């Protein structure tokens, strides 16, 4: 087996927040139930409070119903019983909500209805009940929807590239509209043939760039860029982008289309931010067999083709049998590949230039809205400019730019000074509460409050947030020392492990070697972006259950391979250490590609990450269950290979340097 496809799996594990498919928030009922179990042991009160605060915040955004109300009541009861500072917290939260509701009332009286609604959304996080009356008054005051006015006549736009001209196409399907050097696809029902725009332009090692804008960024929409095809569009590579409206995330998918069959190479999910001008950009860099696709400023997505990608390019709308609102394509071109990777200084300069350009765009658009007597929308853009400006390093330039924008904001929104003063007062209240939790030895709860304070007053509370973060780091260090026994390896002499694996063999020829000695199965030098599997000795019986303990360095993962038919056909279930916690993941390798079967993130305190984690796997006729660190994945047999009972060890390393991964205490439970 070639290991080349595996970095795709490593990339998935390395960036779980960006890669995970849309998922719901944690179940508040489960959070409250877990907290109730924790408070039985007094030393776990802070852990319980963290769960209960999270549950209450999730419940605040849910509509009222008996289950929601009972869960919230239970959470508040547990906090009242076990957190001496809960009454003070509720008082501070009620004060915050009251101040935000008062701002909402002021905006409503000015008929700034969207600004009022945003203040109520903030208030609801802290006290749902305090917003009920004002929410009703706001909805009653909103003007009734009117019939849509005729769209404004657009200003003449410069001509776009040649690829958006019908004269340079070989096939066009669908009622595409051509105007001002741009093309627009009409609404697609999802139940009709694809809209296709096939060009006669040919790429080799180039960058393909498409700039596009949906008619409504909140409505479902999708598009694809086809590349590497000749006369048959059913034999091509394709980069798809589509919006998941519920989670407000974009999927970016790279596929191989062969004889009309779609084979997904990689899929990632990225936050659906809307650029200042509403225009998105997809860039695809092709380096022989490597495809790198990037949506806006998100991380690039990588896939490897079986052969160098060469051929024509085209656009498609109406993918995956899902509806799409109209999309306007403003640019479509084939560019030379960018120069070599920029230096760190160049990246910093580029990032600063992009921030300044973005801020300038917000301010210019705000000025245009002010001229059109639309101050509410202009004020929101100016606030967005201030938020963007904070990406620049602190200094005279940032200070002067902020002062200029704040002056414009005050001239546009007479409530801006009051709003800023209120935010600072709220931040001070939250910091005062954070100080009380810190004094009570609850550094993590204090950090949550300091983060909230910094959200209201980023510049003013930056030092306090930094101090809170340092306190949590110290708490983790203290915990690691005080609870070192909990981080120790499991008590096991390795007899069963050696019996099964001492005479084992590599699953993938040429991968990093394993050492089986004493109580440990170790990969002493797991290569960067590498993976390795180790199978038991010949003649071992088939398994339905197995257990092992894993010790993971940062950016590494380990666990089981299972249903192993060979190096080209197997599945893996691994626990990986990425970011602030762990994740339990499962993948299947078949047909020279990896497919993610499931993934669950596991939040953990930093001090626990250096410990040993038990991983249990159990196969049944209907599927397979994997459990570790309080998480569980249940995989349907239809997603897997044949249940042959062949299990082995598996490890990966997404770091830039070699890493040591260890497994111990292998067991075969009865």
XYZ file of C-alpha atoms in Angstrom:
670
model
C 0.000 0.000 0.000
C 1.225 3.441 -0.806
C 1.083 5.748 2.186
C 0.570 8.814 0.015
C -3.194 9.067 0.605
C -2.853 9.018 4.358
C -1.860 12.692 4.908
C -5.458 13.476 3.988
C -6.537 11.662 7.131
C -3.828 13.377 9.131
C -5.034 16.736 7.817
C -8.550 15.914 8.924
C -7.364 15.049 12.388
C -5.137 18.093 12.601
C -7.909 20.650 12.180
C -11.083 19.195 13.691
C -12.856 22.514 14.122
C -12.568 23.303 10.454
C -13.025 19.777 9.135
C -15.899 18.317 11.086
C -19.245 18.067 9.302
C -22.072 20.121 10.746
C -23.079 18.907 14.178
C -25.501 20.005 16.823
C -24.447 21.603 20.078
C -23.801 19.202 22.966
C -27.000 17.820 24.410
C -27.809 20.008 27.457
C -29.657 17.139 29.135
C -26.501 15.007 28.962
C -24.382 17.906 30.241
C -26.668 18.402 33.251
C -26.784 14.670 33.966
C -22.989 14.456 33.907
C -22.730 17.503 36.173
C -25.102 15.899 38.653
C -22.831 12.863 38.840
C -19.770 15.060 39.333
C -21.150 17.075 42.253
C -21.451 13.850 44.225
C -17.690 14.232 44.705
C -16.992 17.680 46.164
C -13.627 17.978 44.414
C -15.388 18.005 41.011
C -17.660 20.998 41.672
C -15.814 23.282 39.256
C -16.022 20.678 36.487
C -19.748 20.395 37.133
C -20.226 24.165 37.083
C -18.457 24.416 33.722
C -20.879 21.857 32.288
C -23.904 23.576 33.828
C -22.897 27.005 32.495
C -22.495 25.454 29.044
C -25.898 23.764 29.298
C -27.641 26.978 30.353
C -26.087 28.929 27.480
C -27.297 26.320 24.971
C -30.771 26.279 26.542
C -31.000 30.085 26.368
C -31.158 29.866 22.580
C -33.826 27.136 22.516
C -37.601 27.705 22.444
C -39.507 27.025 25.620
C -40.919 23.533 26.123
C -41.297 21.242 29.157
C -37.987 19.424 28.583
C -36.050 22.660 28.062
C -37.590 24.292 31.146
C -37.031 21.234 33.365
C -33.390 20.948 32.261
C -32.731 24.638 32.928
C -34.429 24.401 36.323
C -32.262 21.401 37.244
C -29.089 23.189 36.153
C -29.946 26.265 38.236
C -30.835 24.077 41.237
C -27.496 22.239 41.077
C -25.598 25.520 40.814
C -27.505 27.006 43.757
C -26.758 23.938 45.848
C -23.077 23.525 45.057
C -21.662 26.890 43.970
C -21.495 29.494 46.770
C -21.076 32.240 44.173
C -24.105 31.278 42.097
C -26.370 33.974 43.576
C -23.752 36.614 42.824
C -23.361 35.251 39.305
C -27.107 35.432 38.706
C -27.151 39.013 40.018
C -24.367 40.045 37.642
C -26.021 38.265 34.725
C -29.352 39.945 35.468
C -27.597 43.317 35.554
C -25.954 42.641 32.173
C -29.260 41.613 30.620
C -30.982 44.698 32.018
C -28.372 47.031 30.526
C -28.612 45.353 27.133
C -32.422 45.507 27.199
C -32.237 49.223 27.957
C -30.029 49.700 24.909
C -32.515 47.692 22.848
C -35.324 49.962 24.045
C -33.354 53.023 22.997
C -32.665 51.595 19.555
C -36.310 50.563 19.151
C -37.452 54.100 19.914
C -35.176 55.288 17.066
C -36.552 52.552 14.779
C -33.154 50.892 14.563
C -34.785 47.487 14.765
C -31.827 45.273 13.798
C -29.560 47.017 16.292
C -32.221 46.478 18.959
C -32.484 42.792 18.067
C -28.737 42.249 18.410
C -28.801 43.765 21.909
C -31.631 41.415 22.888
C -29.684 38.455 21.522
C -26.811 39.398 23.828
C -29.155 39.911 26.776
C -30.736 36.505 26.234
C -27.406 34.782 26.858
C -27.430 36.139 30.387
C -31.121 36.199 31.329
C -33.764 34.870 28.943
C -36.720 36.055 30.999
C -35.492 39.663 31.015
C -35.850 39.867 27.233
C -39.389 38.520 26.806
C -41.346 41.768 27.118
C -38.971 43.871 25.021
C -38.777 41.169 22.346
C -42.561 41.299 21.967
C -42.549 45.103 21.780
C -39.800 45.023 19.170
C -41.647 42.534 16.967
C -44.811 44.614 17.227
C -42.916 47.756 16.238
C -41.238 46.275 13.175
C -42.834 47.402 9.912
C -44.836 44.775 8.094
C -43.047 43.253 5.077
C -43.695 45.119 1.862
C -43.686 43.896 -1.680
C -40.150 43.787 -3.002
C -39.186 46.923 -4.845
C -37.633 46.756 -8.260
C -33.900 46.163 -7.940
C -31.695 49.182 -8.273
C -29.960 49.568 -11.586
C -26.425 48.369 -11.143
C -23.542 50.543 -12.070
C -21.528 49.525 -15.108
C -18.931 46.971 -14.068
C -15.619 46.332 -15.781
C -15.423 43.441 -18.178
C -14.411 40.128 -16.644
C -12.078 37.551 -18.117
C -12.468 35.702 -21.375
C -13.708 32.506 -19.689
C -17.025 34.208 -18.872
C -17.708 34.952 -22.530
C -19.923 32.513 -24.424
C -17.592 32.724 -27.429
C -15.021 30.794 -25.370
C -17.286 27.895 -24.390
C -17.782 24.480 -25.974
C -21.065 23.720 -24.204
C -23.571 25.713 -22.148
C -26.577 24.135 -20.431
C -29.122 26.126 -18.434
C -30.531 29.629 -18.718
C -27.308 31.467 -17.883
C -27.583 35.259 -17.987
C -24.714 37.272 -19.437
C -24.254 40.951 -18.608
C -21.417 43.363 -17.914
C -18.771 40.735 -18.528
C -20.271 38.456 -15.855
C -22.510 35.424 -15.957
C -25.304 34.445 -13.550
C -26.992 31.115 -13.048
C -30.738 31.206 -12.331
C -32.274 29.506 -9.301
C -31.848 25.725 -9.433
C -34.574 23.490 -8.020
C -32.250 20.595 -7.246
C -34.417 18.285 -9.370
C -33.289 19.367 -12.835
C -30.138 18.851 -14.901
C -26.993 20.657 -13.853
C -26.326 24.143 -15.188
C -23.043 23.787 -17.049
C -20.606 26.335 -18.451
C -17.809 24.437 -20.200
C -14.947 26.491 -21.577
C -12.359 25.738 -24.230
C -9.557 26.923 -21.909
C -6.934 24.338 -20.924
C -4.832 24.233 -17.746
C -1.698 22.388 -16.724
C 0.151 23.361 -13.514
C -1.835 26.531 -12.912
C -4.065 28.281 -10.400
C -7.762 28.341 -11.351
C -9.604 31.253 -9.722
C -13.370 31.810 -9.500
C -15.035 34.801 -7.822
C -18.744 34.394 -7.154
C -21.609 35.904 -5.178
C -24.893 34.213 -4.189
C -28.088 36.220 -4.627
C -28.876 35.567 -0.949
C -25.966 34.409 1.264
C -28.429 32.877 3.747
C -30.200 30.720 1.182
C -29.009 27.323 0.025
C -26.534 27.554 -2.849
C -23.900 25.379 -4.453
C -21.411 25.389 -7.285
C -18.555 23.341 -8.644
C -15.403 24.021 -10.634
C -14.512 21.252 -13.069
C -10.924 20.777 -14.173
C -8.740 18.196 -15.838
C -11.225 17.056 -18.500
C -11.110 16.846 -22.265
C -14.229 16.257 -24.324
C -16.097 14.210 -21.725
C -17.230 16.185 -18.679
C -18.138 12.859 -17.010
C -14.401 12.230 -16.641
C -12.938 15.070 -14.618
C -11.904 16.390 -11.231
C -14.264 18.694 -9.433
C -14.157 21.104 -6.489
C -17.634 21.540 -5.013
C -18.738 24.246 -2.594
C -22.157 24.297 -0.978
C -23.780 25.999 2.005
C -25.291 24.068 4.913
C -27.837 26.664 5.998
C -28.567 25.258 9.476
C -24.950 25.168 10.670
C -23.883 28.187 8.562
C -20.919 26.244 7.203
C -19.575 25.705 3.719
C -18.541 22.251 2.532
C -15.508 22.236 0.274
C -15.243 18.886 -1.506
C -12.692 17.551 -3.985
C -13.989 14.675 -6.098
C -12.928 12.431 -8.951
C -15.706 11.938 -11.506
C -15.090 8.906 -13.697
C -17.642 7.429 -16.097
C -20.284 9.493 -14.345
C -19.481 8.035 -10.888
C -18.432 10.408 -8.098
C -15.563 9.400 -5.789
C -14.986 11.802 -2.919
C -11.296 12.442 -2.210
C -11.674 14.858 0.682
C -14.403 16.941 2.318
C -14.016 19.747 4.855
C -16.437 22.095 6.597
C -15.578 25.754 7.081
C -17.388 28.669 8.707
C -19.574 30.510 6.197
C -18.259 34.017 6.694
C -19.442 36.609 4.191
C -16.754 38.902 2.727
C -17.316 42.647 3.043
C -18.419 42.912 -0.587
C -20.273 39.586 -0.521
C -17.954 38.111 -3.169
C -16.371 34.730 -2.405
C -13.196 33.384 -3.976
C -12.193 29.807 -4.692
C -8.633 29.165 -5.859
C -7.452 25.741 -7.029
C -3.706 25.210 -7.384
C -2.687 22.212 -9.462
C 0.822 20.783 -9.064
C 0.845 17.640 -11.233
C -1.108 15.119 -9.058
C -1.692 17.518 -6.166
C -4.831 19.672 -5.943
C -4.992 22.459 -3.356
C -8.361 24.208 -3.019
C -8.987 27.275 -0.868
C -12.257 29.074 -0.103
C -11.713 32.737 0.817
C -9.167 32.964 3.655
C -9.807 29.478 5.049
C -7.083 26.815 5.251
C -6.338 25.046 1.981
C -7.746 21.574 1.316
C -5.476 18.997 -0.306
C -6.146 15.929 -2.438
C -3.911 13.630 -4.468
C -4.913 12.401 -7.910
C -3.849 9.126 -9.445
C -2.313 10.941 -12.416
C -1.273 14.502 -13.314
C -4.377 16.686 -13.673
C -4.568 18.321 -17.086
C -7.396 19.538 -19.287
C -10.239 22.016 -19.709
C -12.130 23.926 -17.017
C -15.795 24.672 -16.417
C -18.462 25.755 -13.939
C -21.492 23.829 -12.665
C -24.479 24.745 -10.463
C -27.103 22.424 -8.971
C -24.863 19.832 -7.294
C -25.985 16.953 -5.058
C -29.653 17.342 -5.952
C -29.922 20.373 -3.676
C -31.554 23.664 -4.537
C -29.489 26.759 -5.170
C -30.359 30.421 -5.273
C -28.973 32.360 -8.264
C -25.204 32.835 -8.306
C -23.287 35.573 -10.084
C -19.792 34.703 -11.338
C -17.603 37.797 -11.511
C -14.287 36.243 -12.472
C -13.089 32.940 -13.909
C -9.488 32.666 -15.005
C -6.417 30.466 -15.229
C -3.357 32.079 -13.635
C 0.280 31.013 -13.233
C 1.015 29.293 -9.951
C 2.006 31.686 -7.156
C 5.676 32.150 -6.420
C 7.482 30.221 -3.706
C 6.036 30.303 -0.201
C 6.437 33.760 1.345
C 8.601 34.353 4.400
C 7.082 34.987 7.828
C 7.736 38.719 7.430
C 6.033 38.712 4.039
C 3.061 36.859 5.485
C 2.761 39.407 8.300
C 2.986 42.287 5.837
C 0.400 40.653 3.587
C -1.952 40.012 6.502
C -1.638 43.620 7.668
C -2.308 44.870 4.144
C -5.380 42.649 3.876
C -6.713 43.961 7.195
C -6.173 47.560 6.095
C -7.877 46.850 2.782
C -10.801 45.182 4.556
C -11.153 48.075 7.011
C -11.041 50.575 4.164
C -13.757 48.629 2.381
C -16.026 48.661 5.433
C -15.498 52.383 5.961
C -16.090 53.248 2.291
C -19.279 51.191 2.228
C -20.412 52.849 5.457
C -19.856 56.294 3.917
C -21.983 55.288 0.929
C -24.781 54.133 3.226
C -24.606 57.354 5.222
C -25.007 59.297 1.982
C -28.091 57.182 1.246
C -29.434 57.996 4.742
C -29.069 54.439 6.018
C -27.243 55.136 9.298
C -28.164 51.877 11.057
C -26.503 49.707 8.426
C -23.564 52.129 8.236
C -23.015 51.933 11.997
C -22.849 48.145 11.894
C -20.223 48.284 9.143
C -18.150 50.728 11.176
C -18.304 48.367 14.151
C -17.212 45.549 11.839
C -14.290 47.719 10.756
C -13.268 48.183 14.402
C -13.439 44.435 14.989
C -11.313 43.808 11.909
C -8.833 46.462 13.013
C -8.027 44.478 16.168
C -6.224 41.945 13.968
C -3.447 44.498 13.529
C -0.719 44.565 16.178
C -1.145 47.279 18.783
C 0.572 50.503 17.869
C 0.166 54.087 16.743
C -1.357 53.138 13.380
C -4.065 50.969 14.919
C -4.801 53.567 17.607
C -5.167 56.395 15.102
C -7.314 54.350 12.728
C -9.563 53.252 15.585
C -9.984 56.848 16.795
C -10.999 57.974 13.297
C -13.536 55.164 12.882
C -14.971 55.673 16.374
C -15.466 59.358 15.597
C -17.400 58.405 12.451
C -19.404 55.889 14.469
C -20.375 58.494 17.064
C -21.497 60.859 14.306
C -23.554 58.058 12.739
C -24.963 56.470 15.903
C -25.642 58.910 18.760
C -26.002 55.898 21.096
C -22.454 54.712 20.360
C -20.869 56.438 23.400
C -23.551 55.011 25.694
C -23.157 51.580 24.132
C -19.389 51.671 24.622
C -19.715 52.876 28.212
C -22.254 50.133 28.911
C -19.931 47.509 27.444
C -17.086 48.712 29.652
C -19.330 48.668 32.731
C -20.484 45.141 31.934
C -16.889 44.024 31.430
C -15.990 45.478 34.826
C -18.846 43.559 36.474
C -17.744 40.316 34.841
C -14.136 40.867 35.874
C -15.242 41.554 39.439
C -17.080 38.232 39.408
C -14.082 36.508 37.805
C -11.883 37.814 40.624
C -14.208 36.241 43.189
C -14.062 32.874 41.429
C -10.280 33.155 41.154
C -10.048 33.887 44.888
C -12.181 30.794 45.512
C -9.645 28.682 43.610
C -11.785 28.214 40.494
C -9.409 29.437 37.798
C -11.300 27.851 34.903
C -14.601 29.486 35.804
C -12.763 32.777 36.227
C -11.297 32.357 32.741
C -14.762 31.865 31.201
C -15.900 35.128 32.783
C -12.729 36.962 31.732
C -13.327 35.822 28.137
C -16.859 37.221 28.293
C -15.499 40.478 29.712
C -12.971 40.725 26.863
C -15.777 40.213 24.340
C -17.436 43.369 25.684
C -14.223 45.393 26.093
C -11.395 43.730 24.115
C -8.742 46.400 24.568
C -9.557 47.287 28.161
C -9.694 43.686 29.389
C -6.804 42.200 27.419
C -4.434 42.213 30.456
C -7.069 40.571 32.681
C -7.753 37.899 30.079
C -4.035 37.170 29.776
C -3.783 36.839 33.567
C -6.769 34.471 33.602
C -5.179 32.351 30.890
C -1.920 32.155 32.869
C -3.875 31.128 35.960
C -5.474 28.241 34.062
C -2.053 27.165 32.786
C -0.735 27.201 36.359
C -3.783 25.243 37.526
C -3.063 22.596 34.900
C 0.588 22.392 35.970
C -0.414 22.074 39.630
C -2.941 19.362 38.778
C -0.369 17.410 36.792
C 1.977 17.400 39.786
C -0.664 16.708 42.427
C -2.400 13.967 40.434
C 0.636 12.390 38.823
C -0.622 8.929 39.786
C -3.621 9.422 37.489
C -1.230 10.020 34.584
C 0.857 6.915 35.279
C 0.825 3.948 32.880
C -1.721 1.199 33.551
C -0.603 -1.639 35.807
C 0.158 -4.433 33.345
C 3.272 -6.518 32.702
C 2.621 -6.873 28.973
C 2.196 -10.658 28.933
C -0.921 -10.655 26.750
C 0.468 -7.893 24.524
C 3.698 -9.817 23.848
C 1.841 -13.079 23.295
C -0.171 -11.482 20.519
C 2.193 -8.936 19.011
C 5.849 -9.802 19.757
C 6.045 -11.826 16.528
C 3.750 -9.517 14.582
C 4.371 -7.731 11.310
C 3.816 -4.358 9.663
C 0.496 -3.782 7.941
C 2.097 -1.339 5.489
C 5.471 -2.244 4.071
C 8.051 0.504 4.557
C 6.200 2.316 7.338
C 7.670 3.218 10.748
C 8.782 0.187 12.758
C 7.248 -0.975 16.047
C 9.080 -2.236 19.126
C 7.351 -4.814 21.321
C 9.226 -5.123 24.591
C 8.319 -5.373 28.252
C 4.814 -3.979 28.830
C 4.855 -1.684 25.796
C 4.183 -1.578 22.061
C 6.074 1.474 20.908
C 6.688 3.378 17.681
C 9.888 5.210 18.706
C 10.165 7.411 15.624
C 6.828 7.758 13.871
C 7.563 9.798 10.763
C 5.991 13.239 10.259
C 2.647 12.961 8.431
C 3.086 9.194 8.626
C 1.037 6.211 9.702
C 1.866 2.660 10.671
C -0.070 -0.482 11.499
C 1.110 -3.574 13.374
C -0.698 -6.893 13.064
C -0.543 -9.773 15.571
C 1.389 -12.977 14.890
C -0.015 -15.493 12.462
C -2.537 -17.919 13.894
C -4.100 -15.632 16.499
C -7.869 -16.138 16.806
C -10.442 -13.719 15.451
C -11.627 -11.063 17.895
C -14.929 -9.423 18.698
C -13.598 -7.331 21.608
C -10.266 -5.739 22.471
C -8.840 -3.075 24.755
C -5.630 -1.090 24.845
C -4.283 2.020 26.590
C -2.637 4.766 24.520
C -0.168 7.516 25.413
C -0.120 10.292 22.826
C 2.302 13.143 22.198
C 0.764 16.307 20.712
C -0.576 15.896 17.151
C -0.420 12.086 17.287
C -3.148 9.453 17.226
C -3.300 5.757 18.040
C -5.715 2.893 18.475
C -6.867 -0.112 16.474
C -7.054 -1.152 12.875
C -9.879 -3.638 12.342
C -11.655 -5.613 9.614
C -8.203 -5.926 8.089
C -8.373 -7.671 4.723
C -4.948 -6.327 3.818
C -2.946 -3.111 3.395
C -5.417 -1.910 0.748
C -8.606 -2.730 2.666
C -9.038 -1.992 6.365
C -10.573 0.410 8.871
C -9.088 2.256 11.849
C -10.467 3.580 15.134
C -8.116 6.047 16.791
C -7.926 8.514 19.630
C -6.083 11.629 18.509
C -4.613 14.521 20.445
C -5.298 17.703 18.527
C -5.759 21.223 19.882
C -7.167 21.651 23.382
C -8.613 18.135 23.766
C -8.944 14.743 22.134
C -11.098 13.309 19.383
C -12.322 9.763 18.813
C -12.323 9.032 15.079
C -12.907 6.159 12.686
C -11.888 5.853 9.015
C -12.013 3.234 6.297
C -9.350 2.728 3.625
C -10.518 1.044 0.411
C -10.160 1.760 -3.270
C -7.008 3.809 -2.571
C -8.943 6.412 -0.611
C -9.736 7.221 3.020
C -13.310 7.857 4.134
C -14.205 9.313 7.524
C -16.802 7.147 9.282
C -17.289 9.188 12.440
C -15.637 11.657 14.757
C -16.412 12.991 18.241
C -14.452 15.731 19.971
C -13.652 15.211 23.654
C -12.961 18.370 25.697
C -10.369 17.738 28.393
C -8.300 19.831 30.766
C -4.747 20.228 29.498
C -3.174 18.414 32.442
C -4.993 15.189 31.568
C -3.644 15.007 28.023
C -0.292 13.566 29.108
C -1.987 10.561 30.710
C -2.981 7.147 29.372
C -6.353 6.609 27.747
C -8.275 3.377 27.493
C -9.660 2.498 24.059
C -12.291 -0.257 23.778
C -13.510 -1.773 20.534
C -16.323 -4.273 20.092
C -17.637 -5.805 16.869
C -21.137 -7.173 16.394
C -23.140 -8.511 13.474
C -24.648 -5.066 12.906
C -21.584 -2.898 13.320
C -18.803 -1.810 15.603
C -18.587 0.331 18.748
C -15.524 2.265 19.896
C -15.287 3.905 23.324
C -12.629 6.124 24.868
C -12.378 9.034 27.326
C -16.146 9.146 27.822
C -16.969 9.240 24.086
C -18.557 6.546 21.953
C -18.742 5.934 18.212
C -21.285 3.437 16.887
C -20.539 2.437 13.290
C -23.034 0.689 11.040
C -21.749 -2.515 9.435
C -22.836 -1.158 6.030
C -20.081 1.456 6.335
C -17.384 -1.131 7.059
C -15.626 -4.027 5.407
C -16.207 -7.703 6.098
C -16.326 -8.553 9.806
C -13.351 -10.900 9.770
C -12.218 -10.309 13.359
C -8.694 -9.297 12.344
C -7.502 -6.540 14.677
C -4.175 -4.754 14.993
C -2.578 -1.580 16.325
C -2.504 1.691 14.404
C -0.745 5.041 14.917
C -0.387 8.330 13.041
C 1.635 11.508 13.485
C 0.472 14.877 12.133
C 3.413 16.775 13.614
C 6.327 18.226 11.639
C 8.842 16.107 13.570
C 9.047 12.420 14.443
C 7.094 11.340 17.528
C 6.987 8.417 19.958
C 3.615 6.697 20.400
C 3.045 3.979 22.995
C 0.327 1.379 23.611
C 0.059 -0.778 26.727
C -2.217 -3.164 28.623
C -3.656 -4.949 25.594
C -6.539 -7.115 26.717
C -9.017 -9.466 25.136
C -12.049 -9.234 27.441
C -14.246 -12.347 27.634
